[in-house]
Short mmCIF file of C-alpha atoms and ligand atoms in Angstrom, two decimals:
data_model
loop_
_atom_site.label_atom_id
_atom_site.label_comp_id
_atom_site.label_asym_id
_atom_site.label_seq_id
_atom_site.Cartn_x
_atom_site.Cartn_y
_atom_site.Cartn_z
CA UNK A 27 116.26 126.47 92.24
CA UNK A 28 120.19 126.51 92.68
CA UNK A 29 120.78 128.60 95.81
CA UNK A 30 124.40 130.39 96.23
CA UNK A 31 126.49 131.04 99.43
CA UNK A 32 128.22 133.92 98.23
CA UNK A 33 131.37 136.24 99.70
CA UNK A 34 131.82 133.62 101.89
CA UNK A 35 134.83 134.54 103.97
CA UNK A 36 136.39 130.64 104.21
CA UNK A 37 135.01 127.52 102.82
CA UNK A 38 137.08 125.03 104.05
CA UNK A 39 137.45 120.85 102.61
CA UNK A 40 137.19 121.57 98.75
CA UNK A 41 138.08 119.27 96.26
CA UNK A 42 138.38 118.70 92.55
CA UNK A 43 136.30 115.68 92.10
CA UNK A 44 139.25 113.25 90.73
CA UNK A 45 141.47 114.25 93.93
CA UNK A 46 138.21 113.91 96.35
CA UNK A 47 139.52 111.33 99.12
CA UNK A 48 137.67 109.01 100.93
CA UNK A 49 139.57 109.98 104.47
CA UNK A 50 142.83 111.87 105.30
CA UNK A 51 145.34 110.14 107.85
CA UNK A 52 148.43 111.53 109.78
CA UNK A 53 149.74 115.28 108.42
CA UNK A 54 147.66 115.63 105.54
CA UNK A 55 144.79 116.32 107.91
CA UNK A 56 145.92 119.49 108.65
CA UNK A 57 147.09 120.44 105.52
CA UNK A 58 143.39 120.05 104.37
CA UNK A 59 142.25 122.37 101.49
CA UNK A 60 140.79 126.00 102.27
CA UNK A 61 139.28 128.80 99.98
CA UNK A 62 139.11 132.54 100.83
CA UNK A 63 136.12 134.83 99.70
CA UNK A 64 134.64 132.02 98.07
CA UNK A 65 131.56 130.80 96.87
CA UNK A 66 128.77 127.39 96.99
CA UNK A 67 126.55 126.18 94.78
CA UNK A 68 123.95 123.51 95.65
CA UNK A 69 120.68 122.21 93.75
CA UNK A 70 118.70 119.52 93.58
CA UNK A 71 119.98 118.53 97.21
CA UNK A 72 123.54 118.45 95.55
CA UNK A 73 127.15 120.48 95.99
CA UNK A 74 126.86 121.44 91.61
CA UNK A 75 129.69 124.13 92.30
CA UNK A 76 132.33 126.08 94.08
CA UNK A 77 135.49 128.20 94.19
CA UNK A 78 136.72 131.63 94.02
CA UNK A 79 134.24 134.87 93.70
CA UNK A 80 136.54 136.08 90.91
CA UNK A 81 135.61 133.21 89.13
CA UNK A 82 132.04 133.28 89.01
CA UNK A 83 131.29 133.97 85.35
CA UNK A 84 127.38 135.27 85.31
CA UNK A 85 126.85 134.08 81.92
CA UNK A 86 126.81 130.43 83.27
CA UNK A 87 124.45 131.42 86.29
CA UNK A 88 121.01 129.93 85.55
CA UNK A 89 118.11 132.35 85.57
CA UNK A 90 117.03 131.88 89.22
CA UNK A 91 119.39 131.91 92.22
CA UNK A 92 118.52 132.40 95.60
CA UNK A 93 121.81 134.29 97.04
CA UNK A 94 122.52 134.12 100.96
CA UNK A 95 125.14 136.50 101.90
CA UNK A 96 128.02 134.84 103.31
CA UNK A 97 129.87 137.88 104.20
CA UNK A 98 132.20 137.14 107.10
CA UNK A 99 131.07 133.35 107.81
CA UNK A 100 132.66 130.25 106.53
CA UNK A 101 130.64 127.07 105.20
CA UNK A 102 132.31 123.80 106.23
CA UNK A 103 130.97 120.63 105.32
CA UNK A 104 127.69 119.55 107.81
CA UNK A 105 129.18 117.51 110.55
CA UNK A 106 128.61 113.94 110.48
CA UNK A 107 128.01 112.05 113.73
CA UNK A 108 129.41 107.88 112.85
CA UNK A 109 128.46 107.33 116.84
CA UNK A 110 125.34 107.77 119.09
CA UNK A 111 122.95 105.89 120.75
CA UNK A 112 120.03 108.23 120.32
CA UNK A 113 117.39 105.98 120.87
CA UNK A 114 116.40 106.19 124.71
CA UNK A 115 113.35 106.47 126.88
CA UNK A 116 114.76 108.96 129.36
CA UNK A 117 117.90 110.34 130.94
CA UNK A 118 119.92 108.86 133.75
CA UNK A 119 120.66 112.38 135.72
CA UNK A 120 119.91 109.91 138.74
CA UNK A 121 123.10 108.05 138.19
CA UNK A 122 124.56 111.20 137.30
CA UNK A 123 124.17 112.60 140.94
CA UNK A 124 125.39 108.75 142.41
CA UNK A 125 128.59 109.58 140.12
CA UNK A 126 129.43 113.41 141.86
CA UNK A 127 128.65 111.63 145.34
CA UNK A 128 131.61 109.24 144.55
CA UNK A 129 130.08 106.16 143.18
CA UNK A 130 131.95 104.51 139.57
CA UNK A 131 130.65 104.11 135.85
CA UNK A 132 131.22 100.79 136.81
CA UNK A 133 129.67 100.08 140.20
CA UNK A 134 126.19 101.40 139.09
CA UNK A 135 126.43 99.20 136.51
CA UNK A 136 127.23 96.10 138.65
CA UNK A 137 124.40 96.95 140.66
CA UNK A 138 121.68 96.78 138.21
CA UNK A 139 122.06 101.13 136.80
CA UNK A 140 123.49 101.46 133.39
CA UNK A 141 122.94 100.14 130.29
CA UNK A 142 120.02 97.71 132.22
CA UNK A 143 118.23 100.62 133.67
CA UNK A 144 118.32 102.21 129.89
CA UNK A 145 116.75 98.48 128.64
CA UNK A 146 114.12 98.24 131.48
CA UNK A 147 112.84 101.97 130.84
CA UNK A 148 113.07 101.55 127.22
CA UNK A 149 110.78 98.02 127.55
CA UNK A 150 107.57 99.78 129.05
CA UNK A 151 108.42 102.99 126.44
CA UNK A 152 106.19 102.98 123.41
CA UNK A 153 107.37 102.70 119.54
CA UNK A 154 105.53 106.35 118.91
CA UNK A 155 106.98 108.14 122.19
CA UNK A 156 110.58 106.86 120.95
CA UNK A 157 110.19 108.14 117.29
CA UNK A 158 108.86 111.70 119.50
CA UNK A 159 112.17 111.81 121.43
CA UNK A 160 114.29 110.52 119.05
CA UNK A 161 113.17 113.62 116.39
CA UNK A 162 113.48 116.53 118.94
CA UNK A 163 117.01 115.27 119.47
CA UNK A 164 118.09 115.16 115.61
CA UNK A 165 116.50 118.98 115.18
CA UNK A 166 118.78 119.71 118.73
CA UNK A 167 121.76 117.82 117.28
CA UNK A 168 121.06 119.58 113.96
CA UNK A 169 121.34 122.84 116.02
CA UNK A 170 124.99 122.42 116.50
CA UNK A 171 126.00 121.49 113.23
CA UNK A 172 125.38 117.78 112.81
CA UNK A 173 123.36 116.65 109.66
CA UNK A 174 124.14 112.84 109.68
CA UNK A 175 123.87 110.70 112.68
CA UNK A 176 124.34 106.89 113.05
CA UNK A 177 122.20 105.27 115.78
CA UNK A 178 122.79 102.72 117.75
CA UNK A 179 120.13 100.04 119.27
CA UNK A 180 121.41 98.07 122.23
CA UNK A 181 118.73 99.14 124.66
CA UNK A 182 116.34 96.44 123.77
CA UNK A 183 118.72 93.04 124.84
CA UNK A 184 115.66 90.98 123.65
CA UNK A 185 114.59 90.26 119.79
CA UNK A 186 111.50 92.63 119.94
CA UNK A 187 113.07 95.21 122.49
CA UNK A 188 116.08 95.45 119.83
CA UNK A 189 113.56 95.14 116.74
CA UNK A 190 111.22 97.89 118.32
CA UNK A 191 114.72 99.92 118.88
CA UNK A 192 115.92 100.10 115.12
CA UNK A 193 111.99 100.58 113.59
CA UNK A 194 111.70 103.31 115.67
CA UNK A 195 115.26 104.43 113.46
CA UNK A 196 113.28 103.53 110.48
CA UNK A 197 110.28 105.26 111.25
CA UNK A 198 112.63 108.53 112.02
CA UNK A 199 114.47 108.19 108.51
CA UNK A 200 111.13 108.40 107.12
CA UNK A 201 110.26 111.78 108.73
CA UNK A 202 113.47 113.60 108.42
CA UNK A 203 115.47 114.63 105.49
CA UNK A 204 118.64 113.98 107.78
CA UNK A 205 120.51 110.63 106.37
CA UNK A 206 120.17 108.27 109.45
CA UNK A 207 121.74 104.79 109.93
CA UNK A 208 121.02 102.19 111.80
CA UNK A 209 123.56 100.00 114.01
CA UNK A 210 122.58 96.45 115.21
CA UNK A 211 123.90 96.49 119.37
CA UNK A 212 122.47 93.17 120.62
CA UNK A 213 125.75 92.62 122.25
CA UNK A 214 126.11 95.73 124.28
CA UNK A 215 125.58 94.09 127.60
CA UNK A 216 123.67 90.83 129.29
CA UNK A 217 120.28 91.65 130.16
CA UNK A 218 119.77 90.42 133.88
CA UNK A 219 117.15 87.34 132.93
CA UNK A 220 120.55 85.98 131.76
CA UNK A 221 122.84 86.86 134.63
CA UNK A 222 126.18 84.46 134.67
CA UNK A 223 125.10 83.38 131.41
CA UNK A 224 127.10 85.49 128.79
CA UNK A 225 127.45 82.99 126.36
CA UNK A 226 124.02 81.91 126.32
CA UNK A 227 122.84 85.30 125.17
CA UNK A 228 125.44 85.79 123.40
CA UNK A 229 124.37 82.99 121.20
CA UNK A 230 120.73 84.49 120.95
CA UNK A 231 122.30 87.93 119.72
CA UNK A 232 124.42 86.25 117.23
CA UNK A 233 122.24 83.61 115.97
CA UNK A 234 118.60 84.61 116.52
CA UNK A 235 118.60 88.25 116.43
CA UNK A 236 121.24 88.88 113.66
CA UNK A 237 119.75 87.11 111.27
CA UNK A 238 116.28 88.32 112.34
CA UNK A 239 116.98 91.62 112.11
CA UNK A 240 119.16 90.84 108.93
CA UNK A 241 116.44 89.71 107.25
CA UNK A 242 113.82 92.84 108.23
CA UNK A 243 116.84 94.92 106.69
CA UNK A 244 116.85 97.06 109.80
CA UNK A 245 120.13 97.32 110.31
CA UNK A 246 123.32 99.43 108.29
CA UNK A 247 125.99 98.02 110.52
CA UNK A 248 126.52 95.84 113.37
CA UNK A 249 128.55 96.37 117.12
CA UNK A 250 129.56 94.85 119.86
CA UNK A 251 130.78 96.42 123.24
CA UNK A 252 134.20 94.67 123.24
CA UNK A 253 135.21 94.96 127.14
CA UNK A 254 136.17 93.76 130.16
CA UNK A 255 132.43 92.60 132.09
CA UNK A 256 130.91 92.63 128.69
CA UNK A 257 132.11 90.98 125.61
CA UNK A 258 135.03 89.11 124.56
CA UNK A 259 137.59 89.80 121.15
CA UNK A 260 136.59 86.26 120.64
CA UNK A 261 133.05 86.87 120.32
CA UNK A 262 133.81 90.17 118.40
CA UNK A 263 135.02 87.95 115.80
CA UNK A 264 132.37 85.74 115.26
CA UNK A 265 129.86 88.61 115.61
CA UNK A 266 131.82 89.88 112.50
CA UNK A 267 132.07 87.08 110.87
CA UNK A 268 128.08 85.84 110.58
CA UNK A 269 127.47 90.06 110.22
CA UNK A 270 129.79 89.83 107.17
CA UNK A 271 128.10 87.21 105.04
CA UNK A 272 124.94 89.01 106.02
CA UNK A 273 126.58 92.46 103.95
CA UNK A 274 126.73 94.01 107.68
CA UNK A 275 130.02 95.70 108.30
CA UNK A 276 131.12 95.57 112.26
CA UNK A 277 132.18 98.84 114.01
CA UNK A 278 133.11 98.19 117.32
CA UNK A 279 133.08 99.51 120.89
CA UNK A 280 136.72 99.12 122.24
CA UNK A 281 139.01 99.99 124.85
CA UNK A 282 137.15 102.72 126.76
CA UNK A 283 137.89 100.81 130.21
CA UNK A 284 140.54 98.56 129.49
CA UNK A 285 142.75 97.26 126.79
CA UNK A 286 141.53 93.52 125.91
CA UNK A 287 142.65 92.71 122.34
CA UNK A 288 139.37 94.17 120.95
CA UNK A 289 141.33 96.23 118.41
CA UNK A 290 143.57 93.27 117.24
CA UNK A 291 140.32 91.44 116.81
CA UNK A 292 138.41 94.00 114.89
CA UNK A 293 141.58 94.60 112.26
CA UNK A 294 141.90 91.05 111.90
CA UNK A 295 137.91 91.13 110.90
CA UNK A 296 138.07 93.79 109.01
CA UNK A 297 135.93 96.25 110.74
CA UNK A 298 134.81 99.39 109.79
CA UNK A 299 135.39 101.16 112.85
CA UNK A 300 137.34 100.98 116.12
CA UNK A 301 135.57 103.16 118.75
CA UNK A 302 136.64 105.06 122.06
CA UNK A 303 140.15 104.10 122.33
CA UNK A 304 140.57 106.02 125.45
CA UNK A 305 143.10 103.40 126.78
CA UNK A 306 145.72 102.22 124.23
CA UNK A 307 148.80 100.52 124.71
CA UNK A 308 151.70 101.12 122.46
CA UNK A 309 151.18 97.94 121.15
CA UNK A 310 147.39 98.42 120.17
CA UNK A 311 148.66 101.66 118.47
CA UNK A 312 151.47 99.92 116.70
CA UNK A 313 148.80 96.88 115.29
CA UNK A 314 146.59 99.84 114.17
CA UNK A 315 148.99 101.44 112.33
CA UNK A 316 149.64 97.94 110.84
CA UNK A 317 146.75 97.83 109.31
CA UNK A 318 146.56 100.85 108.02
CA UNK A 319 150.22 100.72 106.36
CA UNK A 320 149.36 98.47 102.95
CA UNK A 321 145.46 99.22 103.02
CA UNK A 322 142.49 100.53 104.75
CA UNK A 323 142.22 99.58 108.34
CA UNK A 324 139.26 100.19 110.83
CA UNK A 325 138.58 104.22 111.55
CA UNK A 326 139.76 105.03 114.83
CA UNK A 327 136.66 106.97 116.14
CA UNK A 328 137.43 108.96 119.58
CA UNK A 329 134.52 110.06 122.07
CA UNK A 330 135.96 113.08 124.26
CA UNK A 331 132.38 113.97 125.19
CA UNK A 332 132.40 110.44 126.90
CA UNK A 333 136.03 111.04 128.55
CA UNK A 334 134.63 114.58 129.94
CA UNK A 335 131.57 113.15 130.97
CA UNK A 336 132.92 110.19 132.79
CA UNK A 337 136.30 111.72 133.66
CA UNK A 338 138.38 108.89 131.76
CA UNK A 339 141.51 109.39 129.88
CA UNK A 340 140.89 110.94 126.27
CA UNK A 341 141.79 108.95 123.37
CA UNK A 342 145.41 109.56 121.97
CA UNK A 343 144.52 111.26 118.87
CA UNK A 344 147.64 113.58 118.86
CA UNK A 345 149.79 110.16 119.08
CA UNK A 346 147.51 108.86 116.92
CA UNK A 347 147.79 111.37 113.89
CA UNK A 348 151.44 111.50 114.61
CA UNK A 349 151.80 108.26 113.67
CA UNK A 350 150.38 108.33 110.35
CA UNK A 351 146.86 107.56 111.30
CA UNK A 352 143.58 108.47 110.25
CA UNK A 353 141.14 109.53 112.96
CA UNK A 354 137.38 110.48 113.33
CA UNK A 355 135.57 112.39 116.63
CA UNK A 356 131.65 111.46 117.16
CA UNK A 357 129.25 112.30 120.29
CA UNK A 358 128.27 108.77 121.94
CA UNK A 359 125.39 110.70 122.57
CA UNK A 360 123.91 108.60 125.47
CA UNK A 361 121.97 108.61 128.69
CA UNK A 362 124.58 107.16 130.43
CA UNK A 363 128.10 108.24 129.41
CA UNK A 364 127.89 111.17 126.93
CA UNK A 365 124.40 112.80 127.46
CA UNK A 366 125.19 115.33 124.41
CA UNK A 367 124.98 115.53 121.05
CA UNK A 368 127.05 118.75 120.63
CA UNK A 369 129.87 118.22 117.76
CA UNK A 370 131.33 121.41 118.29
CA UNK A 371 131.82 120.81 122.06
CA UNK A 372 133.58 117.55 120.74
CA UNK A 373 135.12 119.98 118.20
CA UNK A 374 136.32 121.67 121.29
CA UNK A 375 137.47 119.41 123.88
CA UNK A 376 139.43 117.53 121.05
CA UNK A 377 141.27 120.64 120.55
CA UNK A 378 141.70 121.55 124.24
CA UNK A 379 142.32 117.86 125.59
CA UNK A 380 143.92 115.55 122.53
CA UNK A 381 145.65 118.32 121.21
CA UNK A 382 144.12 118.02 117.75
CA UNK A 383 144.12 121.14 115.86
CA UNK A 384 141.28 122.86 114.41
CA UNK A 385 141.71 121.89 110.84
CA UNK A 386 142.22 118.13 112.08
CA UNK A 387 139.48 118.32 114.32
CA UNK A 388 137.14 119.70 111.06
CA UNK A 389 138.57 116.56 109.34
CA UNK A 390 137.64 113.86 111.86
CA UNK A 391 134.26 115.40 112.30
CA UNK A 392 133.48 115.64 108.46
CA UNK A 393 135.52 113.36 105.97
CA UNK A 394 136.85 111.04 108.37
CA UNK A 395 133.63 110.64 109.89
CA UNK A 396 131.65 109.83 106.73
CA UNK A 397 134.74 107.08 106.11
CA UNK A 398 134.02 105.66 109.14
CA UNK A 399 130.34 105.15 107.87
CA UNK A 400 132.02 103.61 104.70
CA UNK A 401 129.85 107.00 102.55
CA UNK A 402 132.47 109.04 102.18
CA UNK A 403 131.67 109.11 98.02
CA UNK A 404 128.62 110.91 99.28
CA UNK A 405 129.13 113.20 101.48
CA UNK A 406 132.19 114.80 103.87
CA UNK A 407 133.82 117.28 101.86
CA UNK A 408 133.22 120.12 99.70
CA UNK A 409 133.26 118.51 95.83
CA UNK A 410 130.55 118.70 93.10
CA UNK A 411 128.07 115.64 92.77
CA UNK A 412 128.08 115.61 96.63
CA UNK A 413 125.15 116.26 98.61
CA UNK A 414 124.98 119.30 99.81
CA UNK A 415 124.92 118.57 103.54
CA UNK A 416 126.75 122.02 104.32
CA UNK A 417 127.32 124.21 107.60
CA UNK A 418 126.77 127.90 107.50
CA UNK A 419 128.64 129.50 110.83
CA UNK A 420 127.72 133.20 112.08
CA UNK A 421 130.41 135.39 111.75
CA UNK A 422 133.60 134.49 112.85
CA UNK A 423 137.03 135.89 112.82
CA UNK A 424 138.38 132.54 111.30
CA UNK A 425 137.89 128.74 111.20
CA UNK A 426 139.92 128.02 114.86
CA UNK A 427 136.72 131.03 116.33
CA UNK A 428 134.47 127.57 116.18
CA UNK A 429 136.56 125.68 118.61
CA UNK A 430 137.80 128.53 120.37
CA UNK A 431 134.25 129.00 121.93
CA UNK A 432 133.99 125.99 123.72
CA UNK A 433 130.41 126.03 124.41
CA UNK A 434 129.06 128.65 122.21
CA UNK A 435 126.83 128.11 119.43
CA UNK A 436 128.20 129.62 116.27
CA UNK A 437 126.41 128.02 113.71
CA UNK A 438 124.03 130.15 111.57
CA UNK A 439 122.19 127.24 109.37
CA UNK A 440 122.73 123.58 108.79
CA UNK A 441 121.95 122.63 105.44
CA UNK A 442 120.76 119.11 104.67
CA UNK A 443 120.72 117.87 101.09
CA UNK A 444 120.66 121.79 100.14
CA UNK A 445 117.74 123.02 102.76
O1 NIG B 30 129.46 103.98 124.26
N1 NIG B 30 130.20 101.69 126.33
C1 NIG B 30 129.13 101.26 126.01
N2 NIG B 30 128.05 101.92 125.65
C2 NIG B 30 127.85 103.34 125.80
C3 NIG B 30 127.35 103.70 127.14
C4 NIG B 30 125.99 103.18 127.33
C5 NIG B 30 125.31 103.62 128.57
O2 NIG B 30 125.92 103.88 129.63
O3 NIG B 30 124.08 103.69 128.46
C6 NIG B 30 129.11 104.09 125.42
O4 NIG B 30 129.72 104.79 126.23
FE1 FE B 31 128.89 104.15 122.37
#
């Protein structure tokens, strides 16, 4: 049965399908398409129409419609979340309180906290309790608007910790209608049995695990956390390069601490993504423009809930659109650095703190987003033979309300493929 929005007071991202495209960069994100008392049609899981109320013509209308009253609201395009690690046995909170008493990101980490303390809970966690946790967070994250979330492993740092990581993804796709992905994150930090032995496990991840988990078909994408203590450009490149022949496109973790060539290395491999980008020299900026300036580079992806959280700079989207660039916004939901899957808190601190503006921060969390998952033919925007992954707000006085309310939930209904 085709169900309608109807009188909705804004529907915002529409396009004709032959002018549908597959991100928007620099001004045209805020110049992105808007209709006023407007209506939506999906069916069969699918966007099959849209556009003015005036131009409804009843003698098209099939038989049956199931009409919800849109009076007042807007419907947006479902938010789509290209970032998380999801996956986790419990929360950190502990490191949390070392943080407030003065102690660094980085120091806990040194001394054993961190991504390690993640892998060692995550070891003794079962498969089923994983699947358990990971669901109530997708119907949470679902809560605030998000109906597409990639997930990362990268807690497991062993072939069957990382294995058990992305089935438990696989089990989850299987018992939600939300669109998951899966991320390969072998190399997201060394696991402790091989302390002062990076290249050594970096070896395993690249030429044991890879191709095992290649070869289960477990994985939509691969990453690496490019950085400082962790992994080098150099092995960023080689990670992309065996990933590639495998079909796996790299999106990569990248200048959240420090600036180490991890960008020049992931245009150069063509990734898909370039994530955090909370410090940027003028230089990385420049190269990424670069890239972008004859043909598609890698998405800039920024993480503000991860710059709140661990009170790091915020990535320079404003510079960033300025200069002609594309940009998405995703959670990191994680134990450790972002413990929130909220898009429309991310909605609102890119507003507040990058200085995006509503209408660009609806772009980077919809169409921009789903380009940084390379599926932006599928979903993102408002255009027929789309599925109908849609957000349904409450009320609201107009589209800059949802931001505006930093902390409020004004979302009515998330539809995913028309439910
Ligand atoms: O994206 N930076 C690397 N990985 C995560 C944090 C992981 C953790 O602390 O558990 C991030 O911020
Ligand atoms: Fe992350």
């Amino acid at each position: 049965m085709r169900t309608r929005l109807e009188n909705l007071d804004g529907l915002a991202l529409t396009f004709a399908n032959e002018a549908s495209p597959a991100f928007l960069s620099g001004k045209n994100m805020d110049e992105a398409p808007i209709l006023r008392n407007a209506f939506l049609d999906m069916e069969g899981g699918m966007i099959v129409g849209f556009g003015l109320m005036d131009d409804i013509r009843p003698e098209d209308d099939p038989p049956r419609i199931r009409r919800v009253d849109g009076r007042g609201r807007w419907a947006l395009p479902a938010l789509i979340d290209s970032h998380t690690h999801m996956v986790f046995a419990e929360e950190r909170s502990e490191e949390f309180e070392m943080r407030m008493r003065g102690a660094t990101y980085a120091e806990i980490a040194a001394a054993g906290g961190g991504i390690l303390n993640s892998a060692a809970a995550l070891e003794v966690c079962s498969e089923e309790s994983l699947v358990h946790a990971l669901l109530q967070r997708l119907s949470q994250a679902r809560t605030s608007g998000s109906a597409v979330v990639e997930i990362k492993s990268g807690y497991g740092l062993s072939l069957d910790a990382e294995i058990k990581m992305l089935r438990v993804i696989k089990h989850a796709k299987s018992l939600t209608r939300m669109p998951l992905f899966a991320t390969f994150l072998g190399a997201h930090a060394v696991p402790s049995r091989f302390q002062g032995q990076r290249e050594v496990y970096f070896d395993e991840v690249l030429n044991v695990m890879l191709p095992a988990i290649a070869s289960e078909g477990l994985a939509d994408f691969v990453d690496i956390f490019c950085e400082d203590q962790y992994f080098t450009p150099n092995e960023l490149s080689r990670l992309a390069e065996a990933a590639t022949r495998l079909g796996l496109p790299l999106k990569a973790h990248v200048n959240q601490f420090t600036s180490t060539g991890g960008i020049q290395a992931s245009i150069a491999s063509k990734a898909l993504s370039v994530d955090h980008l909370e410090v940027m020299t003028e230089q990385d900026i420049a190269d990424l423009k670069d890239a972008w300036s004859n043909s598609t580079g890698p998405m800039p992806v920024a993480l503000p809930g991860c710059s709140l959280f661990l009170n790091i700079p915020y990535a320079p989207g404003r510079q960033m659109i300025d200069s002609g660039l594309p940009l998405a916004l995703a959670s990191d939901f994680n134990p450790g650095s972002a413990p929130s899957s909220n898009l429309m808190l991310v909605w609102s601190l890119a507003c507040h703190q990058m200085k995006l503006t509503p209408m660009e921060g609806l772009v980077a969390l919809t169409i921009n987003a789903a380009a940084a998952l390379g599926v932006s033919q599928r979903m993102g925007s408002i255009a027929i033979g789309k599925e109908a992954h849609v957000l349904l707000t409450k009320p609201i006085q107009g589209l800059a309300s949802l931001p505006y309310h930093f902390g409020e939930n004004l979302i009515e209904h998330t539809f995913v493929f028309g439910q």
